[in-house]
PDB file of C-alpha atoms in Angstrom:
ATOM      1  CA  MET I 124     -22.526  11.549  -1.125  1.00 56.00           C
ATOM      2  CA  PRO I 125     -21.809  12.341   2.642  1.00 63.00           C
ATOM      3  CA  GLY I 126     -23.973  10.334   4.958  1.00 80.00           C
ATOM      4  CA  TYR I 127     -24.455   7.190   2.496  1.00 87.00           C
ATOM      5  CA  CYS I 128     -22.487   4.161   1.677  1.00 91.00           C
ATOM      6  CA  ALA I 129     -19.829   4.690  -0.598  1.00 90.00           C
ATOM      7  CA  PHE I 130     -20.404   1.188  -2.104  1.00 92.00           C
ATOM      8  CA  CYS I 131     -24.385   0.549  -2.106  1.00 91.00           C
ATOM      9  CA  SER I 132     -25.528   4.110  -1.327  1.00 90.00           C
ATOM     10  CA  VAL I 133     -27.644   3.112   1.425  1.00 92.00           C
ATOM     11  CA  ALA I 134     -27.661   5.275   4.641  1.00 90.00           C
ATOM     12  CA  ALA I 135     -24.663   5.232   6.553  1.00 86.00           C
ATOM     13  CA  GLU I 136     -24.694   5.740  10.320  1.00 82.00           C
ATOM     14  CA  GLY I 137     -22.100   7.759  12.693  1.00 76.00           C
ATOM     15  CA  GLY I 138     -20.230   9.301  10.085  1.00 77.00           C
ATOM     16  CA  GLN I 139     -18.935   6.446   8.479  1.00 86.00           C
ATOM     17  CA  SER I 140     -18.471   6.095   4.743  1.00 90.00           C
ATOM     18  CA  TRP I 141     -19.749   2.735   4.418  1.00 92.00           C
ATOM     19  CA  CYS I 142     -22.656   0.948   5.856  1.00 93.00           C
ATOM     20  CA  PRO I 143     -22.320  -2.452   8.098  1.00 93.00           C
ATOM     21  CA  ASP I 144     -23.014  -5.006   5.195  1.00 94.00           C
ATOM     22  CA  CYS I 145     -20.455  -3.615   2.921  1.00 94.00           C
ATOM     23  CA  PHE I 146     -17.783  -3.436   5.418  1.00 93.00           C
ATOM     24  CA  ALA I 147     -17.983  -6.908   6.509  1.00 93.00           C
ATOM     25  CA  ASP I 148     -18.189  -7.988   2.733  1.00 93.00           C
ATOM     26  CA  MET I 149     -15.021  -6.064   1.834  1.00 94.00           C
ATOM     27  CA  PRO I 150     -12.145  -8.552   0.802  1.00 94.00           C
ATOM     28  CA  TRP I 151      -9.873  -8.184   4.053  1.00 94.00           C
ATOM     29  CA  ASN I 152      -6.535  -9.528   3.678  1.00 93.00           C
ATOM     30  CA  HIS I 153      -6.602 -11.709   6.913  1.00 87.00           C
ATOM     31  CA  GLY I 154      -3.509 -14.058   7.305  1.00 85.00           C
ATOM     32  CA  ALA I 155      -1.508 -12.533   4.913  1.00 92.00           C
ATOM     33  CA  CYS I 156       2.453 -13.061   4.884  1.00 93.00           C
ATOM     34  CA  GLU I 157       4.053 -10.697   7.498  1.00 93.00           C
ATOM     35  CA  LEU I 158       6.873  -9.565   5.192  1.00 95.00           C
ATOM     36  CA  CYS I 159       5.129  -8.608   1.708  1.00 94.00           C
ATOM     37  CA  ALA I 160       1.209  -8.970   2.562  1.00 94.00           C
ATOM     38  CA  GLU I 161       1.060 -11.853   0.135  1.00 92.00           C
ATOM     39  CA  PRO I 162      -2.425 -13.561   1.008  1.00 90.00           C
ATOM     40  CA  LEU I 163      -1.527 -17.124   2.229  1.00 86.00           C
ATOM     41  CA  PRO I 164      -3.880 -20.285   2.282  1.00 78.00           C
ATOM     42  CA  THR I 165      -6.651 -20.515   4.550  1.00 63.00           C
ATOM     43  CA  ALA I 166      -4.670 -23.247   6.169  1.00 49.00           C
ATOM     44  CA  HIS I 167      -2.136 -20.703   7.714  1.00 50.00           C
ATOM     45  CA  VAL I 168      -4.560 -18.231   9.408  1.00 52.00           C
ATOM     46  CA  GLY I 169      -4.546 -18.647  13.020  1.00 52.00           C
ATOM     47  CA  THR I 170      -1.485 -21.223  13.122  1.00 51.00           C
ATOM     48  CA  LEU I 171       1.135 -20.194  15.920  1.00 48.00           C
ATOM     49  CA  ARG I 172       3.813 -20.454  13.119  1.00 55.00           C
ATOM     50  CA  PRO I 173       5.569 -17.426  11.300  1.00 58.00           C
ATOM     51  CA  ARG I 174       3.185 -15.894   8.613  1.00 82.00           C
ATOM     52  CA  GLN I 175       5.727 -16.045   5.816  1.00 89.00           C
ATOM     53  CA  CYS I 176       5.033 -17.106   1.969  1.00 90.00           C
ATOM     54  CA  GLY I 177       7.352 -18.918   0.325  1.00 90.00           C
ATOM     55  CA  ARG I 178       9.179 -16.160  -1.791  1.00 90.00           C
ATOM     56  CA  CYS I 179       9.948 -14.353   1.394  1.00 92.00           C
ATOM     57  CA  LEU I 180      11.768 -17.437   2.771  1.00 92.00           C
ATOM     58  CA  LYS I 181      13.747 -17.714  -0.317  1.00 92.00           C
ATOM     59  CA  ARG I 182      14.473 -13.948  -0.725  1.00 92.00           C
ATOM     60  CA  ARG I 183      13.921 -11.821   2.350  1.00 94.00           C
ATOM     61  CA  PRO I 184      12.425  -8.358   1.208  1.00 95.00           C
ATOM     62  CA  ALA I 185      14.012  -4.960   2.670  1.00 96.00           C
ATOM     63  CA  GLN I 186      11.085  -4.181   4.747  1.00 96.00           C
ATOM     64  CA  THR I 187      10.933  -5.703   8.185  1.00 95.00           C
ATOM     65  CA  SER I 188       6.808  -5.918   7.871  1.00 95.00           C
ATOM     66  CA  SER I 189       3.623  -5.129   5.807  1.00 95.00           C
ATOM     67  CA  TRP I 190       0.410  -3.893   6.523  1.00 93.00           C
ATOM     68  CA  VAL I 191      -1.948  -4.339   3.517  1.00 95.00           C
ATOM     69  CA  PRO I 192      -5.524  -4.663   4.916  1.00 94.00           C
ATOM     70  CA  LEU I 193      -7.286  -5.178   1.850  1.00 95.00           C
ATOM     71  CA  ARG I 194      -7.144  -7.615  -1.407  1.00 95.00           C
ATOM     72  CA  TYR I 195      -7.121  -5.908  -4.491  1.00 95.00           C
ATOM     73  CA  GLU I 196     -10.549  -7.315  -5.985  1.00 93.00           C
ATOM     74  CA  SER I 197     -14.295  -6.461  -6.503  1.00 90.00           C
ATOM     75  CA  ARG I 198     -15.174  -3.099  -5.252  1.00 92.00           C
ATOM     76  CA  VAL I 199     -11.546  -2.154  -3.851  1.00 94.00           C
ATOM     77  CA  THR I 200     -10.860  -2.243  -7.492  1.00 94.00           C
ATOM     78  CA  ARG I 201     -13.350   0.160  -8.591  1.00 93.00           C
ATOM     79  CA  LEU I 202     -12.669   2.327  -5.469  1.00 94.00           C
ATOM     80  CA  VAL I 203      -8.786   2.728  -6.028  1.00 93.00           C
ATOM     81  CA  GLN I 204      -9.609   3.151  -9.753  1.00 91.00           C
ATOM     82  CA  ARG I 205     -11.854   5.740  -8.888  1.00 91.00           C
ATOM     83  CA  TYR I 206      -9.236   7.457  -6.788  1.00 90.00           C
ATOM     84  CA  LYS I 207      -6.183   6.809  -9.227  1.00 84.00           C
ATOM     85  CA  PHE I 208      -7.714   7.606 -12.284  1.00 83.00           C
ATOM     86  CA  ALA I 209     -10.624   9.631 -11.796  1.00 83.00           C
ATOM     87  CA  ALA I 210      -9.052  11.928  -9.073  1.00 82.00           C
ATOM     88  CA  ASP I 211     -12.148  11.138  -7.150  1.00 87.00           C
ATOM     89  CA  PRO I 212     -11.453  12.784  -3.621  1.00 85.00           C
ATOM     90  CA  ARG I 213     -14.162  11.040  -1.879  1.00 88.00           C
ATOM     91  CA  ALA I 214     -12.861   7.530  -3.023  1.00 91.00           C
ATOM     92  CA  GLY I 215      -9.425   8.620  -1.650  1.00 91.00           C
ATOM     93  CA  GLU I 216     -10.572   9.752   1.738  1.00 91.00           C
ATOM     94  CA  VAL I 217     -12.695   6.377   1.608  1.00 93.00           C
ATOM     95  CA  LEU I 218      -9.138   4.630   1.527  1.00 92.00           C
ATOM     96  CA  VAL I 219      -7.687   6.345   4.226  1.00 92.00           C
ATOM     97  CA  GLN I 220     -10.685   5.722   6.649  1.00 92.00           C
ATOM     98  CA  LEU I 221     -10.829   2.009   5.773  1.00 93.00           C
ATOM     99  CA  MET I 222      -6.829   1.886   6.279  1.00 91.00           C
ATOM    100  CA  LEU I 223      -7.515   3.685   9.837  1.00 91.00           C
ATOM    101  CA  ALA I 224     -10.123   1.146  10.528  1.00 90.00           C
ATOM    102  CA  SER I 225      -8.158  -1.683  10.305  1.00 88.00           C
ATOM    103  CA  LEU I 226      -5.445  -0.204  12.423  1.00 84.00           C
ATOM    104  CA  ASP I 227      -5.807  -2.785  15.103  1.00 79.00           C
ATOM    105  CA  HIS I 228      -4.569  -5.484  13.003  1.00 77.00           C
ATOM    106  CA  ALA I 229      -1.250  -3.386  12.138  1.00 80.00           C
ATOM    107  CA  PRO I 230       2.399  -3.735  13.105  1.00 81.00           C
ATOM    108  CA  GLU I 231       4.324  -0.636  14.847  1.00 83.00           C
ATOM    109  CA  LEU I 232       4.465   2.102  12.096  1.00 87.00           C
ATOM    110  CA  GLY I 233       7.416   3.816  13.180  1.00 90.00           C
ATOM    111  CA  ALA I 234       8.072   7.727  13.704  1.00 93.00           C
ATOM    112  CA  ALA I 235       7.732   8.862  10.253  1.00 96.00           C
ATOM    113  CA  MET I 236       6.187   8.100   6.920  1.00 97.00           C
ATOM    114  CA  ILE I 237       7.468   8.099   3.420  1.00 97.00           C
ATOM    115  CA  GLY I 238       5.458   8.049   0.257  1.00 96.00           C
ATOM    116  CA  VAL I 239       6.588   6.341  -2.841  1.00 94.00           C
ATOM    117  CA  PRO I 240       7.890   9.170  -5.068  1.00 90.00           C
ATOM    118  CA  GLY I 241       5.686   9.634  -8.285  1.00 79.00           C
ATOM    119  CA  GLN I 242       6.560   9.601 -11.635  1.00 73.00           C
ATOM    120  CA  HIS I 243       7.134  13.088 -13.022  1.00 69.00           C
ATOM    121  CA  GLU I 244       5.556  12.634 -16.481  1.00 65.00           C
ATOM    122  CA  ARG I 245       2.344  10.666 -14.878  1.00 65.00           C
ATOM    123  CA  THR I 246       2.228  13.031 -12.164  1.00 61.00           C
ATOM    124  CA  ARG I 247       1.851  16.005 -14.751  1.00 61.00           C
ATOM    125  CA  GLU I 248      -0.784  13.777 -16.503  1.00 62.00           C
ATOM    126  CA  CYS I 249      -3.213  13.274 -13.668  1.00 61.00           C
ATOM    127  CA  GLY I 250      -2.597  16.282 -12.044  1.00 64.00           C
ATOM    128  CA  PHE I 251      -1.545  15.112  -8.575  1.00 69.00           C
ATOM    129  CA  ASP I 252       0.585  12.508  -7.222  1.00 83.00           C
ATOM    130  CA  HIS I 253      -1.982   9.988  -5.384  1.00 85.00           C
ATOM    131  CA  THR I 254       0.611   8.083  -3.410  1.00 91.00           C
ATOM    132  CA  ALA I 255       1.779  11.427  -1.893  1.00 92.00           C
ATOM    133  CA  TRP I 256      -1.968  12.715  -0.919  1.00 91.00           C
ATOM    134  CA  LEU I 257      -2.771   9.431   0.399  1.00 92.00           C
ATOM    135  CA  THR I 258       0.448   9.464   2.512  1.00 94.00           C
ATOM    136  CA  ARG I 259      -0.031  13.166   3.609  1.00 94.00           C
ATOM    137  CA  ARG I 260      -3.560  12.158   4.563  1.00 94.00           C
ATOM    138  CA  LEU I 261      -2.523   8.986   6.375  1.00 93.00           C
ATOM    139  CA  ALA I 262       0.210  10.722   8.487  1.00 95.00           C
ATOM    140  CA  ALA I 263      -1.968  13.651   9.198  1.00 95.00           C
ATOM    141  CA  ARG I 264      -4.389  11.079  11.107  1.00 93.00           C
ATOM    142  CA  LEU I 265      -1.932   9.547  12.925  1.00 93.00           C
ATOM    143  CA  ALA I 266       0.183  12.289  14.108  1.00 94.00           C
ATOM    144  CA  LEU I 267       3.033  11.352  12.083  1.00 96.00           C
ATOM    145  CA  PRO I 268       5.685  13.660  10.172  1.00 97.00           C
ATOM    146  CA  VAL I 269       6.375  13.153   6.509  1.00 97.00           C
ATOM    147  CA  ILE I 270       9.690  12.560   5.073  1.00 97.00           C
ATOM    148  CA  VAL I 271      10.057  13.062   1.330  1.00 95.00           C
ATOM    149  CA  ALA I 272      12.084  10.426  -0.703  1.00 95.00           C
ATOM    150  CA  GLU I 273      13.539  11.479  -4.300  1.00 93.00           C
ATOM    151  CA  ARG I 274      13.305   9.403  -7.178  1.00 90.00           C
ATOM    152  CA  VAL I 275      16.521   9.596  -9.254  1.00 84.00           C
ATOM    153  CA  ARG I 276      15.421   8.040 -12.480  1.00 78.00           C
ATOM    154  CA  GLU I 277      12.383   7.475 -14.090  1.00 70.00           C
ATOM    155  CA  THR I 278      11.123   4.079 -14.843  1.00 68.00           C
ATOM    156  CA  PRO I 279       8.799   2.733 -17.276  1.00 56.00           C
ATOM    157  CA  SER I 280       5.329   1.422 -16.411  1.00 62.00           C
ATOM    158  CA  GLN I 281       5.336  -1.808 -14.022  1.00 62.00           C
ATOM    159  CA  ARG I 282       2.351  -2.672 -15.942  1.00 63.00           C
ATOM    160  CA  GLY I 283       2.577  -5.972 -17.932  1.00 60.00           C
ATOM    161  CA  LEU I 284       6.098  -6.506 -16.711  1.00 61.00           C
ATOM    162  CA  ASP I 285       6.768 -10.168 -14.496  1.00 61.00           C
ATOM    163  CA  ARG I 286       8.479 -10.310 -10.994  1.00 65.00           C
ATOM    164  CA  LEU I 287      11.815 -10.615 -12.130  1.00 67.00           C
ATOM    165  CA  SER I 288      11.238  -7.646 -14.637  1.00 67.00           C
ATOM    166  CA  ARG I 289       9.525  -5.406 -11.748  1.00 71.00           C
ATOM    167  CA  ARG I 290      12.362  -5.587  -9.692  1.00 70.00           C
ATOM    168  CA  ARG I 291      14.818  -4.684 -11.914  1.00 70.00           C
ATOM    169  CA  ASN I 292      12.804  -1.951 -13.228  1.00 69.00           C
ATOM    170  CA  VAL I 293      12.761  -0.148  -9.874  1.00 73.00           C
ATOM    171  CA  LYS I 294      16.259  -1.381  -8.577  1.00 81.00           C
ATOM    172  CA  ARG I 295      18.047   1.747  -7.179  1.00 82.00           C
ATOM    173  CA  ALA I 296      15.477   3.988  -8.051  1.00 85.00           C
ATOM    174  CA  PHE I 297      14.896   5.783  -4.985  1.00 92.00           C
ATOM    175  CA  VAL I 298      17.082   7.725  -2.410  1.00 94.00           C
ATOM    176  CA  VAL I 299      16.533   9.302   1.046  1.00 96.00           C
ATOM    177  CA  ASN I 300      18.824  12.210   1.460  1.00 94.00           C
ATOM    178  CA  ARG I 301      18.684  12.656   4.979  1.00 94.00           C
ATOM    179  CA  SER I 302      19.093  10.622   7.959  1.00 95.00           C
ATOM    180  CA  LEU I 303      16.153   8.430   8.888  1.00 96.00           C
ATOM    181  CA  PRO I 304      15.066   7.560  12.668  1.00 96.00           C
ATOM    182  CA  ALA I 305      15.171   3.660  13.380  1.00 97.00           C
ATOM    183  CA  ALA I 306      11.874   2.726  12.506  1.00 97.00           C
ATOM    184  CA  VAL I 307       9.942   4.414   9.622  1.00 97.00           C
ATOM    185  CA  THR I 308       6.913   3.533   7.455  1.00 97.00           C
ATOM    186  CA  ILE I 309       6.824   3.557   3.725  1.00 97.00           C
ATOM    187  CA  VAL I 310       3.424   4.008   1.705  1.00 96.00           C
ATOM    188  CA  ASP I 311       1.918   3.039  -1.614  1.00 94.00           C
ATOM    189  CA  ASP I 312      -1.492   2.878  -2.743  1.00 92.00           C
ATOM    190  CA  VAL I 313      -1.370  -0.759  -4.124  1.00 93.00           C
ATOM    191  CA  MET I 314       1.612  -3.498  -3.630  1.00 94.00           C
ATOM    192  CA  THR I 315       1.564  -5.875  -6.493  1.00 90.00           C
ATOM    193  CA  THR I 316       4.569  -7.769  -6.470  1.00 88.00           C
ATOM    194  CA  GLY I 317       6.243  -5.639  -3.753  1.00 90.00           C
ATOM    195  CA  ALA I 318       9.319  -4.507  -5.974  1.00 91.00           C
ATOM    196  CA  THR I 319       8.569  -0.855  -5.738  1.00 92.00           C
ATOM    197  CA  LEU I 320       8.241  -0.794  -2.015  1.00 96.00           C
ATOM    198  CA  ASP I 321      11.317  -3.270  -1.599  1.00 94.00           C
ATOM    199  CA  SER I 322      13.232  -0.503  -3.341  1.00 94.00           C
ATOM    200  CA  LEU I 323      12.334   2.336  -1.390  1.00 96.00           C
ATOM    201  CA  ALA I 324      13.018   0.276   2.033  1.00 97.00           C
ATOM    202  CA  LYS I 325      16.449  -0.454   0.761  1.00 96.00           C
ATOM    203  CA  ALA I 326      16.743   3.561   0.427  1.00 96.00           C
ATOM    204  CA  CYS I 327      15.508   3.760   3.756  1.00 97.00           C
ATOM    205  CA  ARG I 328      17.991   1.449   5.075  1.00 97.00           C
ATOM    206  CA  ASP I 329      20.523   3.225   3.395  1.00 95.00           C
ATOM    207  CA  ALA I 330      19.815   6.333   5.285  1.00 97.00           C
ATOM    208  CA  GLY I 331      19.816   4.475   8.811  1.00 96.00           C
ATOM    209  CA  ALA I 332      16.486   2.844   9.293  1.00 97.00           C
ATOM    210  CA  GLU I 333      16.479  -0.409  11.153  1.00 96.00           C
ATOM    211  CA  ARG I 334      12.959  -0.977  10.810  1.00 96.00           C
ATOM    212  CA  VAL I 335      10.839  -0.183   7.688  1.00 97.00           C
ATOM    213  CA  THR I 336       7.361  -1.064   7.827  1.00 96.00           C
ATOM    214  CA  ALA I 337       5.722  -1.311   3.993  1.00 96.00           C
ATOM    215  CA  VAL I 338       2.203   0.159   4.010  1.00 95.00           C
ATOM    216  CA  ALA I 339      -0.373  -0.336   1.205  1.00 95.00           C
ATOM    217  CA  PHE I 340      -4.610   0.034   0.963  1.00 93.00           C
ATOM    218  CA  ALA I 341      -4.603  -3.181  -1.145  1.00 95.00           C
ATOM    219  CA  ARG I 342      -2.336  -6.400  -2.176  1.00 95.00           C
ATOM    220  CA  THR I 343      -2.809  -8.041  -5.678  1.00 91.00           C
ATOM    221  CA  PRO I 344      -2.859 -12.058  -4.946  1.00 82.00           C
ATOM    222  CA  SER I 345       0.010 -13.335  -6.799  1.00 76.00           C
ATOM    223  CA  ALA I 346      -2.044 -15.704  -8.605  1.00 63.00           C
ATOM    224  CA  ARG I 347      -3.520 -12.530 -10.735  1.00 54.00           C
ATOM    225  CA  ILE I 348       0.172 -11.423 -11.535  1.00 51.00           C
TER     226      ILE I 348
END
């Protein structure tokens, strides 16, 4: 309900969708890998060394940075599921508001936003493209234009696939049929292994982007994949 915390239902102040206690208790993804947003061990947080995980040091992703403010855990998992599977508009709005509330920690977002193109069959089943909705709302709040990428082939669901299979599944699945500015932002709701965003980032590079920032609402820690 408007005016109440979306997580505990107590009265919320200042037009926020959460109370201070729930906001502080969110599973924030601080100290994550700067390339893929993988949560890093606590020992890496606050160090002056580049924050990159072992996988990115071995195989650098196509994006030049990632901003994923939360981990896909506890109340965040429930919020995302309400948005994606129940088409709950308030849950979607809370997602956008939480992302905007963490902008102080975000890298430079570039001159345009590009959402991961949805699966046509899944979009028909759900009645809406949840990533396109999220991209449009976020871009509008940041006064950025939206550029539409194309999914050139339907891909099986990523659920249940290991890291290598996910990468193969979405390889060359996207194309951007126009020249892009030097810096752009690509958007998905949840980053699991990063394979989908990596594939879209490659398509953006092919279209002329030199710097690609990958943005998602939540990151699944690799221990859960």
